[in-house]
Structures are given as C-alpha cells and as structure tokens.
C-alpha cells in the first residue's frame, strides 16, 4: 500500500466534492490501485486546516461551510509551502481555488511552491495554466514531478488524456470542442423553444449556471480550455490574447430554431486550426452552425465533446462527461491515480 500525502488548496464546490469522492472511493482505491490518500492540509486564503495527521471532513467544516473560529485544526497564517517542506517530497497538491485568468493567482504560487518542494500537482483551476503553462511545465520537468490538468480542461470529459496519450505519435492537425456545459445547456434549451433569458434563468435555477454567468456565457471559460489544451497538445505558448472570443449572449432564438428546422445546430464551438503561415495556429471561440453529420452535433444539454483531427489516426471524437463539481473532483482523482498507480 502506498500512502500519498495531499494538500487541497480551496475548499469551495470542487474541494468539497473531492473530499466526499475520496471518502466514497477509499476502499476501492486501496483494493484496485494500492493507494491510500491522506489529506494533510486544506488551504483557504487566510490559513490552513491542519492537525498534524490525515484530516477528516468534520475537522474542516460544519453544516457544509468551512469552520474556522474555535476549530483546533484551523491555523490562521499557516502556509502551504511550510507543510510541504515539513512533509518532504513525493506528495501531491490538489489545486481547487478560483480561476483568475489575468494573474493566475493564487494557483500559480501554490503550484510553483509544490514543485519547488518536490510535489506533483493536479489542477481544477485554470488561471495558472492560462497565464503560465509553459513555465510550469518546464519547472515540473526540472524538478522531476508531474503537472496534470484534467480538472481544468473539461474535467470528466477526457481531452488531454486523448490528445497527449491516446494520439501519441499522430500529428494533431486541428481541434474542435464544445467545452462548456452551461452554454451548451442554454443553446440546447433555445433549440427547444426558450429564449436566451429564459434558458439562462432555467440553468441558474437548476444550479447549472452561476449567479454571475459572465465567465461562461461570454466564452472565457471555453477560451481558457481550448488555450490550455492547444498549448499542452502542441507544446505551444499561446496566450488568451491570441484567442478570438465571442460568447452566446447575442444569439437569437430564431437563429437557433431555424438551424434546428434545417437539421443543423448552434454550438459554442472552440476551434484550434493551423494558419497558412507555417507553425502558426488560430484559436477561436464563437457560436457556430454545425451540420447534423458533424461528430459534435449530438452533444446536447450539459454534455461536452472534443474532436481531434490527425494525420495518421483520422478524426477522433470523445463526448459526454459530467459537468459539475463531482465530475471535476473525479478528474482530479483520476490524475492522482495515474501519477501514483503501479506501472503495468
Ligand atoms: N465548479 C465546477 O463544476 C468546476 C469544474 C471544473 C473546474 N472548476 C474550477 O475549479 C476551481 C474551483 O471551483 P469551485 O466551483 O469549487 O469554486 P469556488 O466554490 O468559488 O471555490 C474556490 C475556493 O477557493 C478559495 N480560495 C480563494 N482564495 C484562496 C487562497 N488564496 N487560498 C486558498 N483558497 C482560496 C475560496 O475561498 P473563499 O470562498 O473563502 O474565497 C473557495 O473556497 C475554479 O478555478 C473553477 O474554475 C470548477
């Protein structure tokens, strides 16, 4: 049995879902992979939950909310880097803080600190990867640790596992994706007759869209994902400024419904395609009309999908995957398993 020390940064929807999934899968992880996961600390902005041993969720939260005042496991001002240093190399940081696409923080500092301490990192947050993926990748290589990004790149839908491993040896000649469940849900419901405002309201009422949906509906979540996937798969260094982004707020119900009557559909499609100049790619996110024969045409509701066009393996499409915190937690868990599982 291998015991894996973990530090979870951020205890919001995904951090909490990760805790409950770990508890649910505890015996399975031991039996199938010989892994025991011990969360040594959970970091919030003002400090860490830390008790000197593996933490249980009851030491972190009460009534589902983080419990700091009067909690013997709450250490205000305690730093993640100190816990990593004290534990020694070989653990894994589980990055679940907010995605700040301008500064990359706080994830950038957490991941960098983990690498300097000889720890691997798995990320659900996108900020650090949007701002500094090439540098993080280089640092991980220098320190001999893994950086895994499934949680940040459409989570339960395998995107990088396909692009980096399943397509090894093939040349990727284009990528297309429906990478955001919220906007796909809204467009699907518009195809069924709701107008934009009604579909958004329904998505919010069902907990699919955030109270402030701008990040999703304006296309930036999709843009971040296609950027990270492209940089990782092509070993490139594009920035968010290189992505042309148009969201779905201006899409009319008439447009979506007339497309549907013609057997087509409107999707917020992310595209990475080679430009005419050698070695340059264009990255684009926009509401797009797609034919019924397109491999992503039947990706509806909160589902997502990705198509890779390759030179030697043809077109490869993956669809599905849960779009919620539990799906994101499952993607983090998958990455941890794949870092530590015995080779076969
Ligand atoms: N929700 C999903 O389905 C999903 C799916 C895939 C990926 N993601 C990504 O996963 C990340 C987490 O998502 P979420 O839904 O869990 O967001 P969330 O509920 O807003 O959680 C973010 C957490 O980070 C904490 N935080 C803020 N600054 C921090 C710092 N300096 N150190 C440690 N913790 C800090 C926040 O604490 P306070 O509340 O006290 O500020 C909050 O607990 C995001 O980057 C998101 O883009 C989410």
XYZ file of N, CA and C in Angstrom, residues 14-277:
792
model
N -15.655 22.402 -5.613
C -14.829 21.301 -6.112
C -14.018 20.671 -4.976
N -13.426 21.521 -4.118
C -12.652 20.991 -2.987
C -13.508 20.076 -2.117
N -14.748 20.489 -1.868
C -15.650 19.672 -1.029
C -16.047 18.389 -1.752
N -16.337 18.514 -3.052
C -16.706 17.314 -3.819
C -15.534 16.330 -3.854
N -14.318 16.872 -3.894
C -13.136 15.996 -3.903
C -13.058 15.210 -2.589
N -13.329 15.910 -1.489
C -13.312 15.226 -0.186
C -14.334 14.104 -0.139
N -15.554 14.390 -0.581
C -16.564 13.335 -0.440
C -16.299 12.189 -1.416
N -15.751 12.502 -2.587
C -15.435 11.413 -3.527
C -14.311 10.528 -2.985
N -13.322 11.180 -2.370
C -12.200 10.408 -1.783
C -12.705 9.445 -0.718
N -13.642 9.962 0.106
C -14.187 9.117 1.168
C -14.977 7.956 0.567
N -15.776 8.280 -0.446
C -16.596 7.255 -1.111
C -15.728 6.175 -1.765
N -14.597 6.573 -2.310
C -13.754 5.650 -3.089
C -12.605 5.050 -2.271
N -12.569 5.322 -0.989
C -11.407 4.956 -0.161
C -11.004 3.476 -0.304
N -11.966 2.598 -0.111
C -11.645 1.157 -0.150
C -11.286 0.721 -1.564
N -11.999 1.279 -2.521
C -11.756 0.977 -3.933
C -10.330 1.364 -4.351
N -9.895 2.526 -3.874
C -8.544 2.996 -4.222
C -7.494 2.062 -3.650
N -7.740 1.555 -2.459
C -6.776 0.628 -1.836
C -6.763 -0.683 -2.606
N -7.962 -1.204 -2.873
C -8.067 -2.537 -3.489
C -7.570 -2.524 -4.940
N -7.989 -1.507 -5.695
C -7.670 -1.526 -7.133
C -6.299 -0.957 -7.472
N -5.848 0.029 -6.676
C -4.597 0.714 -7.049
C -3.537 0.675 -5.961
N -3.870 0.111 -4.808
C -2.906 0.071 -3.700
C -2.565 1.461 -3.192
N -3.553 2.375 -3.210
C -3.291 3.763 -2.808
C -4.149 4.168 -1.612
N -3.507 4.793 -0.632
C -4.235 5.420 0.482
C -3.943 6.912 0.408
N -4.991 7.720 0.229
C -4.798 9.169 0.099
C -5.041 9.840 1.452
N -4.053 10.575 1.923
C -4.170 11.295 3.197
C -4.118 12.793 2.945
N -5.199 13.495 3.229
C -5.171 14.960 3.112
C -4.553 15.532 4.385
N -3.366 16.107 4.247
C -2.663 16.645 5.420
C -3.092 18.064 5.738
N -3.552 18.785 4.708
C -3.978 20.175 4.945
C -4.954 20.604 3.870
N -5.822 21.522 4.260
C -6.716 22.196 3.307
C -6.471 23.680 3.479
N -6.109 24.345 2.387
C -5.778 25.768 2.470
C -6.951 26.636 2.055
N -7.197 27.665 2.824
C -8.091 28.759 2.459
C -7.212 30.004 2.344
N -7.792 31.129 1.921
C -6.977 32.332 1.729
C -6.279 32.764 3.019
N -6.939 32.597 4.167
C -6.385 33.166 5.414
C -5.611 32.171 6.259
N -5.478 30.944 5.811
C -4.766 29.972 6.630
C -5.055 28.561 6.169
N -4.721 27.602 7.048
C -4.887 26.190 6.663
C -5.592 25.402 7.761
N -6.346 24.402 7.351
C -6.789 23.374 8.275
C -5.656 22.357 8.344
N -5.188 22.071 9.529
C -4.016 21.209 9.688
C -4.034 20.649 11.100
N -3.864 19.329 11.208
C -3.890 18.766 12.568
C -2.684 17.873 12.832
N -1.746 17.849 11.895
C -0.559 17.009 12.068
C -0.784 15.575 11.606
N -1.977 15.254 11.131
C -2.272 13.908 10.609
C -3.338 14.026 9.536
N -3.796 12.877 8.978
C -4.834 12.944 7.941
C -6.102 13.615 8.464
N -6.653 14.524 7.649
C -7.839 15.281 8.077
C -9.119 14.568 7.670
N -10.111 14.627 8.532
C -11.470 14.206 8.189
C -12.273 15.467 7.895
N -13.344 15.307 7.108
C -14.116 16.481 6.715
C -14.718 17.189 7.937
N -15.037 16.425 9.002
C -15.627 17.062 10.206
C -14.629 17.991 10.905
N -13.326 17.876 10.584
C -12.333 18.787 11.170
C -12.215 20.088 10.370
N -12.929 20.134 9.239
C -12.799 21.291 8.344
C -14.088 22.093 8.263
N -15.219 21.390 8.240
C -16.467 22.123 8.004
C -17.551 21.716 8.987
N -18.467 22.654 9.150
C -19.669 22.394 9.949
C -20.853 22.846 9.117
N -21.838 21.969 8.979
C -23.018 22.302 8.160
C -22.625 22.614 6.730
N -21.550 22.004 6.243
C -21.127 22.182 4.852
C -20.260 23.417 4.630
N -20.103 24.278 5.637
C -19.298 25.500 5.474
C -17.965 25.365 6.209
N -16.892 25.989 5.692
C -15.608 25.944 6.393
C -15.768 26.434 7.841
N -15.140 25.726 8.780
C -15.290 26.031 10.216
C -13.927 26.475 10.735
N -13.798 27.782 10.994
C -12.502 28.310 11.437
C -12.533 28.686 12.920
N -13.475 29.552 13.299
C -13.481 30.064 14.674
C -13.694 28.936 15.689
N -12.745 28.785 16.602
C -12.867 27.771 17.656
C -12.485 26.368 17.214
N -12.019 26.232 15.994
C -11.650 24.896 15.480
C -10.170 24.631 15.789
N -9.856 23.577 16.570
C -8.453 23.319 16.912
C -7.593 22.976 15.684
N -8.228 22.601 14.560
C -7.464 22.284 13.346
C -7.249 23.499 12.443
N -7.788 24.642 12.815
C -7.619 25.847 11.967
C -6.368 26.608 12.384
N -5.446 26.790 11.441
C -4.206 27.531 11.731
C -4.135 28.762 10.829
N -4.598 29.886 11.377
C -4.524 31.131 10.598
C -3.060 31.415 10.298
N -2.809 31.927 9.140
C -1.462 32.331 8.691
C -0.553 31.151 8.318
N -0.983 29.909 8.574
C -0.102 28.789 8.209
C 0.010 28.703 6.677
N 1.224 28.408 6.187
C 1.475 28.433 4.749
C 1.580 27.002 4.184
N 1.034 26.833 2.981
C 1.102 25.528 2.306
C 2.563 25.106 2.112
N 3.410 26.070 1.729
C 4.824 25.741 1.465
C 5.491 25.144 2.705
N 5.118 25.625 3.889
C 5.733 25.094 5.118
C 5.306 23.645 5.355
N 4.045 23.346 5.056
C 3.545 21.969 5.256
C 4.256 21.024 4.279
N 4.434 21.491 3.050
C 5.114 20.671 2.040
C 6.564 20.430 2.464
N 7.216 21.475 2.911
C 8.615 21.330 3.319
C 8.741 20.355 4.498
N 7.843 20.504 5.449
C 7.877 19.642 6.638
C 7.609 18.175 6.263
N 6.730 17.953 5.261
C 6.366 16.583 4.868
C 7.461 15.928 4.031
N 8.172 16.729 3.253
C 9.191 16.187 2.348
C 8.601 15.849 0.996
N 9.455 15.551 -0.011
C 8.977 15.392 -1.380
C 8.067 14.171 -1.580
N 7.342 14.184 -2.715
C 6.574 12.993 -3.107
C 5.075 13.111 -2.954
N 4.578 14.221 -2.381
C 3.132 14.371 -2.236
C 2.504 15.032 -3.452
N 1.222 15.372 -3.319
C 0.524 15.977 -4.453
C -0.387 17.113 -3.991
N -0.239 18.251 -4.649
C -1.106 19.407 -4.401
C -2.370 19.260 -5.253
N -3.529 19.516 -4.654
C -4.801 19.421 -5.384
C -5.361 20.838 -5.458
N -5.215 21.485 -6.614
C -5.476 22.922 -6.751
C -6.941 23.193 -7.130
N -7.703 23.706 -6.171
C -9.145 23.937 -6.377
C -9.536 25.366 -6.046
N -8.636 26.332 -6.199
C -9.013 27.720 -5.927
C -9.669 28.321 -7.167
N -10.058 29.581 -7.065
C -10.718 30.252 -8.181
C -9.773 30.384 -9.386
N -10.366 30.583 -10.574
C -9.565 30.739 -11.792
C -9.430 32.213 -12.129
N -8.307 32.821 -11.776
C -8.063 34.214 -12.167
C -7.236 34.201 -13.456
N -7.895 34.580 -14.571
C -7.254 34.445 -15.889
C -6.258 35.560 -16.170
N -6.198 36.583 -15.296
C -5.241 37.668 -15.519
C -3.939 37.443 -14.768
N -4.051 37.085 -13.490
C -2.816 36.921 -12.689
C -2.418 35.456 -12.531
N -3.374 34.550 -12.691
C -3.093 33.132 -12.442
C -3.092 32.772 -10.965
N -3.250 33.771 -10.115
C -3.193 33.538 -8.660
C -4.568 33.220 -8.074
N -4.597 32.499 -6.960
C -3.461 32.032 -6.163
C -2.844 30.716 -6.649
N -3.444 30.109 -7.670
C -2.985 28.780 -8.096
C -1.535 28.750 -8.543
N -1.119 29.858 -9.224
C 0.244 29.888 -9.758
C 1.273 29.734 -8.633
N 1.084 30.476 -7.556
C 2.043 30.382 -6.441
C 1.951 29.022 -5.753
N 0.740 28.499 -5.612
C 0.608 27.188 -4.953
C 1.313 26.091 -5.766
N 1.075 26.103 -7.069
C 1.653 25.031 -7.905
C 3.177 25.170 -7.962
N 3.647 26.414 -8.144
C 5.094 26.648 -8.175
C 5.740 26.189 -6.866
N 5.109 26.550 -5.754
C 5.636 26.155 -4.441
C 5.672 24.634 -4.294
N 4.636 23.969 -4.780
C 4.599 22.495 -4.693
C 5.770 21.895 -5.463
N 6.010 22.393 -6.668
C 7.109 21.856 -7.485
C 8.460 22.058 -6.781
N 8.644 23.238 -6.195
C 9.919 23.501 -5.508
C 10.110 22.557 -4.327
N 8.995 22.094 -3.759
C 9.085 21.141 -2.647
C 9.120 19.687 -3.113
N 9.195 19.459 -4.426
C 9.242 18.080 -4.942
C 7.881 17.400 -4.946
N 6.807 18.196 -4.986
C 5.448 17.643 -5.047
C 4.895 17.730 -6.462
N 4.045 16.761 -6.804
C 3.262 16.820 -8.037
C 2.096 17.793 -7.817
N 1.426 18.148 -8.919
C 0.212 18.982 -8.787
C -0.842 18.520 -9.780
N -2.090 18.482 -9.310
C -3.238 18.286 -10.206
C -4.118 19.520 -10.043
N -4.637 20.032 -11.153
C -5.349 21.319 -11.083
C -6.761 21.227 -11.643
N -7.701 21.841 -10.894
C -9.036 22.094 -11.442
C -9.115 23.545 -11.906
N -8.335 24.418 -11.255
C -8.381 25.836 -11.615
C -7.579 26.069 -12.890
N -7.997 27.101 -13.641
C -7.390 27.325 -14.956
C -6.420 28.499 -14.986
N -6.506 29.401 -13.997
C -5.738 30.644 -14.079
C -4.248 30.427 -14.304
N -3.632 29.619 -13.458
C -2.186 29.409 -13.555
C -1.810 28.813 -14.909
N -2.688 27.986 -15.453
C -2.384 27.290 -16.711
C -2.575 28.205 -17.907
N -3.509 29.147 -17.777
C -3.714 30.138 -18.837
C -2.540 31.108 -18.863
N -2.097 31.511 -17.682
C -1.064 32.548 -17.588
C 0.336 31.982 -17.767
N 0.572 30.774 -17.254
C 1.978 30.342 -17.190
C 2.236 28.875 -17.459
N 1.456 28.255 -18.354
C 1.630 26.813 -18.547
C 3.038 26.410 -19.009
N 3.619 27.076 -20.038
C 4.942 26.615 -20.480
C 5.991 26.667 -19.368
N 5.965 27.738 -18.568
C 6.943 27.858 -17.481
C 6.701 26.793 -16.416
N 5.429 26.518 -16.114
C 5.123 25.487 -15.113
C 5.556 24.113 -15.607
N 5.338 23.879 -16.891
C 5.721 22.585 -17.464
C 7.249 22.405 -17.386
N 7.958 23.490 -17.695
C 9.431 23.420 -17.641
C 9.902 23.189 -16.208
N 9.268 23.867 -15.267
C 9.667 23.698 -13.861
C 9.368 22.272 -13.382
N 8.216 21.745 -13.783
C 7.869 20.368 -13.392
C 8.924 19.394 -13.920
N 9.329 19.601 -15.176
C 10.343 18.710 -15.768
C 11.661 18.827 -15.011
N 12.033 20.072 -14.694
C 13.297 20.295 -13.968
C 13.271 19.601 -12.598
N 12.129 19.630 -11.948
C 12.028 19.064 -10.594
C 11.644 17.583 -10.607
N 11.362 17.042 -11.794
C 11.008 15.619 -11.898
C 9.662 15.290 -11.285
N 8.686 16.209 -11.455
C 7.349 15.969 -10.905
C 6.310 16.113 -12.027
N 5.079 15.668 -11.736
C 4.003 15.743 -12.725
C 3.116 16.966 -12.488
N 2.649 17.544 -13.601
C 1.585 18.546 -13.564
C 0.448 17.970 -14.405
N -0.694 17.711 -13.783
C -1.821 17.118 -14.527
C -3.010 18.062 -14.495
N -3.702 18.149 -15.634
C -4.646 19.250 -15.846
C -6.058 18.819 -16.196
N -6.396 17.561 -16.010
C -7.720 17.109 -16.472
C -8.844 17.957 -15.890
N -8.733 18.291 -14.588
C -9.806 19.046 -13.932
C -10.023 20.412 -14.551
N -8.994 20.956 -15.197
C -9.078 22.300 -15.774
C -9.416 22.274 -17.263
N -9.460 21.103 -17.848
C -9.630 21.010 -19.306
C -10.839 20.138 -19.652
N -11.996 20.581 -19.132
C -13.300 19.942 -19.352
C -13.530 18.757 -18.421
N -12.666 18.609 -17.421
C -12.878 17.724 -16.263
C -13.225 16.283 -16.645
N -14.484 15.885 -16.446
C -14.819 14.461 -16.625
C -14.729 14.029 -18.091
N -14.773 14.983 -19.014
C -14.563 14.637 -20.426
C -13.063 14.486 -20.667
N -12.606 13.316 -21.106
C -11.161 13.191 -21.367
C -10.762 14.021 -22.581
N -9.908 14.997 -22.382
C -9.416 15.808 -23.501
C -7.894 15.608 -23.637
N -7.154 15.966 -22.572
C -5.696 15.824 -22.662
C -5.251 14.361 -22.630
N -6.013 13.516 -21.934
C -5.649 12.088 -21.944
C -5.643 11.578 -23.389
N -6.600 12.072 -24.174
C -6.681 11.660 -25.575
C -5.571 12.354 -26.372
N -5.501 13.671 -26.258
C -4.548 14.439 -27.066
C -3.096 14.071 -26.794
N -2.776 13.780 -25.524
C -1.365 13.531 -25.183
C -0.987 12.057 -25.197
N -1.932 11.190 -24.859
C -1.580 9.763 -24.718
C -2.195 8.905 -25.813
N -3.517 9.011 -25.999
C -4.170 8.134 -26.981
C -3.704 8.454 -28.398
N -3.338 9.703 -28.646
C -2.925 10.091 -30.010
C -1.399 10.201 -30.127
N -0.666 9.605 -29.183
C 0.806 9.693 -29.235
C 1.296 9.206 -30.600
N 2.195 9.951 -31.190
C 2.759 9.578 -32.490
C 2.005 10.165 -33.661
N 0.737 10.488 -33.466
C -0.031 11.130 -34.546
C 0.230 12.635 -34.503
N 0.100 13.293 -35.648
C 0.213 14.761 -35.667
C -1.191 15.346 -35.574
N -1.405 16.198 -34.599
C -2.727 16.830 -34.465
C -2.819 17.957 -35.484
N -3.862 17.912 -36.324
C -3.996 18.896 -37.400
C -5.164 19.850 -37.172
N -5.886 19.637 -36.087
C -6.985 20.543 -35.746
C -7.692 20.026 -34.507
N -8.281 20.952 -33.759
C -9.045 20.570 -32.565
C -10.349 21.367 -32.587
N -11.454 20.690 -32.318
C -12.731 21.391 -32.169
C -13.388 20.898 -30.899
N -13.999 21.795 -30.148
C -14.607 21.315 -28.918
C -15.836 22.098 -28.504
N -16.747 21.399 -27.855
C -17.819 22.035 -27.075
C -17.364 21.814 -25.644
N -16.845 22.856 -25.024
C -16.059 22.658 -23.801
C -16.707 23.258 -22.561
N -17.923 23.782 -22.716
C -18.577 24.405 -21.557
C -20.024 23.906 -21.462
N -20.319 23.226 -20.379
C -21.635 22.610 -20.208
C -22.755 23.624 -20.056
N -22.467 24.761 -19.411
C -23.515 25.758 -19.164
C -24.031 26.353 -20.476
N -23.103 26.784 -21.327
C -23.535 27.400 -22.589
C -24.179 26.356 -23.504
N -23.689 25.132 -23.436
C -24.305 24.103 -24.286
C -25.731 23.805 -23.822
N -25.939 23.848 -22.518
C -27.293 23.653 -21.978
C -28.210 24.776 -22.471
N -27.730 26.018 -22.372
C -28.565 27.174 -22.772
C -28.919 27.078 -24.261
N -27.929 26.779 -25.095
C -28.195 26.689 -26.539
C -29.128 25.517 -26.852
N -28.972 24.420 -26.128
C -29.856 23.266 -26.346
C -31.307 23.638 -26.013
N -31.494 24.330 -24.888
C -32.855 24.706 -24.495
C -33.431 25.767 -25.446
N -32.558 26.626 -26.006
C -33.047 27.589 -27.003
C -33.535 26.842 -28.249
N -32.847 25.787 -28.585
C -33.290 24.960 -29.726
C -34.644 24.326 -29.462
N -34.981 24.189 -28.166
C -36.270 23.581 -27.803
C -37.360 24.633 -27.572
N -37.004 25.934 -27.806
C -38.053 26.949 -27.788
C -37.904 28.056 -26.765
N -37.008 27.932 -25.783
C -36.848 29.030 -24.819
C -36.036 30.152 -25.448
N -36.301 31.401 -25.006
C -35.386 32.447 -25.469
C -34.160 32.464 -24.552
N -33.164 33.300 -24.909
C -31.886 33.275 -24.173
C -32.090 33.514 -22.679
N -32.889 34.553 -22.345
C -33.066 34.907 -20.932
C -33.746 33.769 -20.169
N -34.744 33.143 -20.802
C -35.451 32.028 -20.132
C -34.508 30.842 -19.924
N -33.722 30.548 -20.937
C -32.820 29.395 -20.843
C -31.756 29.637 -19.771
N -31.248 30.874 -19.730
C -30.240 31.205 -18.707
C -30.856 31.108 -17.308
N -32.053 31.649 -17.184
C -32.730 31.618 -15.877
C -32.958 30.168 -15.425
N -33.369 29.338 -16.342
C -33.592 27.927 -16.006
C -32.277 27.268 -15.579
N -31.204 27.572 -16.322
C -29.893 26.992 -15.989
C -29.457 27.442 -14.592
N -29.746 28.697 -14.258
C -29.383 29.189 -12.911
C -30.231 28.502 -11.848
N -31.527 28.371 -12.130
C -32.420 27.729 -11.155
C -32.004 26.277 -10.913
N -31.469 25.632 -11.920
C -31.052 24.224 -11.771
C -29.617 24.081 -11.280
N -28.962 25.203 -10.957
C -27.594 25.147 -10.437
C -26.559 24.835 -11.508
N -26.954 24.969 -12.779
C -26.012 24.693 -13.879
C -25.196 25.953 -14.163
N -25.878 27.113 -14.194
C -25.176 28.393 -14.418
C -24.944 29.081 -13.077
N -23.839 29.794 -12.987
C -23.506 30.578 -11.788
C -24.474 31.762 -11.678
N -24.658 32.302 -10.453
C -25.459 33.541 -10.333
C -24.887 34.631 -11.237
N -23.555 34.753 -11.332
C -22.946 35.646 -12.324
C -22.378 34.753 -13.438
N -23.109 34.643 -14.549
C -22.731 33.661 -15.569
C -21.720 34.172 -16.598
N -21.207 35.410 -16.404
C -20.432 36.075 -17.464
C -19.269 35.223 -17.972
N -18.543 34.611 -17.055
C -17.350 33.848 -17.421
C -17.697 32.734 -18.426
N -18.859 32.132 -18.243
C -19.290 31.067 -19.155
C -19.919 31.642 -20.425
N -20.946 32.507 -20.265
C -21.707 32.922 -21.447
C -20.906 33.846 -22.361
N -19.926 34.558 -21.809
C -19.094 35.420 -22.662
C -17.971 34.629 -23.352
N -17.864 33.366 -23.054
C -16.937 32.497 -23.795
C -15.568 32.322 -23.170
N -15.297 32.975 -22.027
C -13.923 32.937 -21.497
C -13.541 31.597 -20.881
N -14.519 30.906 -20.328
C -14.212 29.561 -19.801
C -13.815 28.639 -20.963
N -14.578 28.709 -22.036
C -14.256 27.890 -23.217
C -12.902 28.298 -23.792
N -12.661 29.619 -23.851
C -11.391 30.114 -24.400
C -10.207 29.594 -23.576
N -10.355 29.616 -22.255
C -9.261 29.131 -21.392
C -8.975 27.663 -21.686
N -10.046 26.894 -21.846
C -9.847 25.447 -22.053
C -9.189 25.150 -23.394
N -9.654 25.797 -24.464
C -9.037 25.496 -25.775
C -7.583 25.974 -25.773
N -7.324 27.066 -25.045
C -5.943 27.566 -24.960
C -5.042 26.548 -24.247
N -5.491 26.072 -23.104
C -4.654 25.136 -22.336
C -4.475 23.824 -23.117
N -5.561 23.348 -23.709
C -5.477 22.082 -24.466
C -4.515 22.243 -25.645
N -4.627 23.366 -26.356
C -3.755 23.592 -27.516
C -2.299 23.698 -27.075
N -2.037 24.497 -26.062
C -0.648 24.643 -25.592
C -0.073 23.304 -25.151
N -0.882 22.513 -24.450
C -0.373 21.223 -23.960
C -0.154 20.237 -25.107
N -1.111 20.165 -26.019
C -1.009 19.153 -27.096
C 0.033 19.533 -28.145
N 0.192 20.840 -28.398
C 1.117 21.268 -29.460
C 2.443 21.746 -28.899
N 2.586 21.706 -27.584
C 3.794 22.221 -26.953
C 3.999 23.687 -27.377
N 2.922 24.456 -27.295
C 2.925 25.844 -27.785
C 2.844 26.816 -26.621
N 2.889 28.099 -26.951
C 2.924 29.137 -25.922
C 1.955 30.270 -26.270
N 0.719 29.913 -26.662
C -0.258 30.958 -26.964
C -0.802 31.536 -25.662
N -1.288 32.770 -25.750
C -1.898 33.418 -24.593
C -3.369 33.680 -24.873
N -4.088 34.111 -23.843
C -5.518 34.364 -24.014
C -5.765 35.454 -25.067
N -4.805 36.377 -25.212
C -4.943 37.447 -26.210
C -4.948 36.874 -27.636
N -4.456 35.664 -27.808
C -4.421 35.050 -29.138
C -5.737 34.358 -29.495
N -6.679 34.311 -28.554
C -7.947 33.611 -28.818
C -9.019 34.639 -29.190
N -9.633 34.474 -30.345
C -10.782 35.312 -30.739
C -11.993 34.764 -30.000
N -12.651 35.608 -29.215
C -13.728 35.089 -28.361
C -15.043 35.829 -28.590
N -16.085 35.069 -28.879
C -17.441 35.638 -28.919
C -18.356 34.704 -28.129
N -19.115 35.265 -27.223
C -19.982 34.446 -26.373
C -21.356 34.240 -26.993
N -22.299 33.766 -26.177
C -23.603 33.381 -26.724
C -24.711 34.399 -26.430
N -24.361 35.504 -25.724
C -25.424 36.417 -25.289
C -26.191 37.033 -26.466
N -25.530 37.200 -27.615
C -26.220 37.828 -28.752
C -26.935 36.839 -29.662
N -26.966 35.569 -29.290
C -27.579 34.571 -30.183
C -29.105 34.623 -30.027
N -29.807 34.718 -31.157
C -31.269 34.831 -31.063
C -31.917 33.451 -31.139
N -33.081 33.343 -30.511
C -33.804 32.072 -30.522
C -34.217 31.716 -31.956
N -34.518 32.743 -32.780
C -34.903 32.460 -34.177
C -33.772 31.774 -34.923
N -32.559 32.268 -34.701
C -31.386 31.697 -35.367
C -31.218 30.220 -34.961
N -31.342 29.945 -33.665
C -31.138 28.569 -33.169
C -32.247 27.659 -33.691
N -33.474 28.187 -33.706
C -34.582 27.330 -34.134
C -34.613 27.117 -35.638
N -34.216 28.143 -36.405
C -34.222 27.911 -37.856
C -33.103 26.934 -38.212
N -31.985 26.997 -37.479
C -30.920 25.994 -37.696
C -31.474 24.604 -37.420
N -32.219 24.493 -36.353
C -32.764 23.185 -35.962
C -33.722 22.645 -37.028
N -34.559 23.550 -37.576
C -35.503 23.109 -38.617
C -34.761 22.587 -39.847
N -33.563 23.143 -40.074
C -32.766 22.701 -41.244
C -31.900 21.499 -40.892
N -32.066 20.953 -39.685
C -31.293 19.761 -39.284
C -29.895 20.121 -38.807
N -29.680 21.426 -38.569
C -28.360 21.826 -38.063
C -28.481 22.265 -36.601
N -27.347 22.548 -35.962
C -27.462 23.063 -34.602
C -26.442 24.168 -34.362
N -26.730 24.984 -33.343
C -25.830 26.085 -32.987
C -25.101 25.675 -31.714
N -23.785 25.709 -31.771
C -22.963 25.313 -30.624
C -21.908 26.380 -30.363
N -21.537 26.555 -29.094
C -20.387 27.427 -28.809
C -19.141 26.573 -29.061
N -18.604 26.758 -30.263
C -17.528 25.873 -30.711
C -16.164 26.540 -30.496
N -15.271 25.792 -29.883
C -13.868 26.243 -29.751
C -13.072 25.519 -30.829
N -12.251 26.299 -31.530
C -11.503 25.712 -32.636
C -10.040 26.112 -32.558
N -9.170 25.158 -32.765
C -7.736 25.447 -32.961
C -7.369 24.857 -34.307
N -6.919 25.731 -35.212
C -6.601 25.231 -36.554
C -5.345 25.916 -37.081
N -4.576 25.188 -37.911
C -3.331 25.775 -38.415
C -3.614 26.933 -39.365
N -2.822 28.008 -39.247
C -2.919 29.118 -40.211
C -2.084 28.770 -41.421
N -2.175 29.651 -42.441
C -1.367 29.389 -43.637
C 0.126 29.478 -43.339
N 0.508 30.471 -42.465
C 1.949 30.578 -42.145
C 2.366 29.339 -41.361
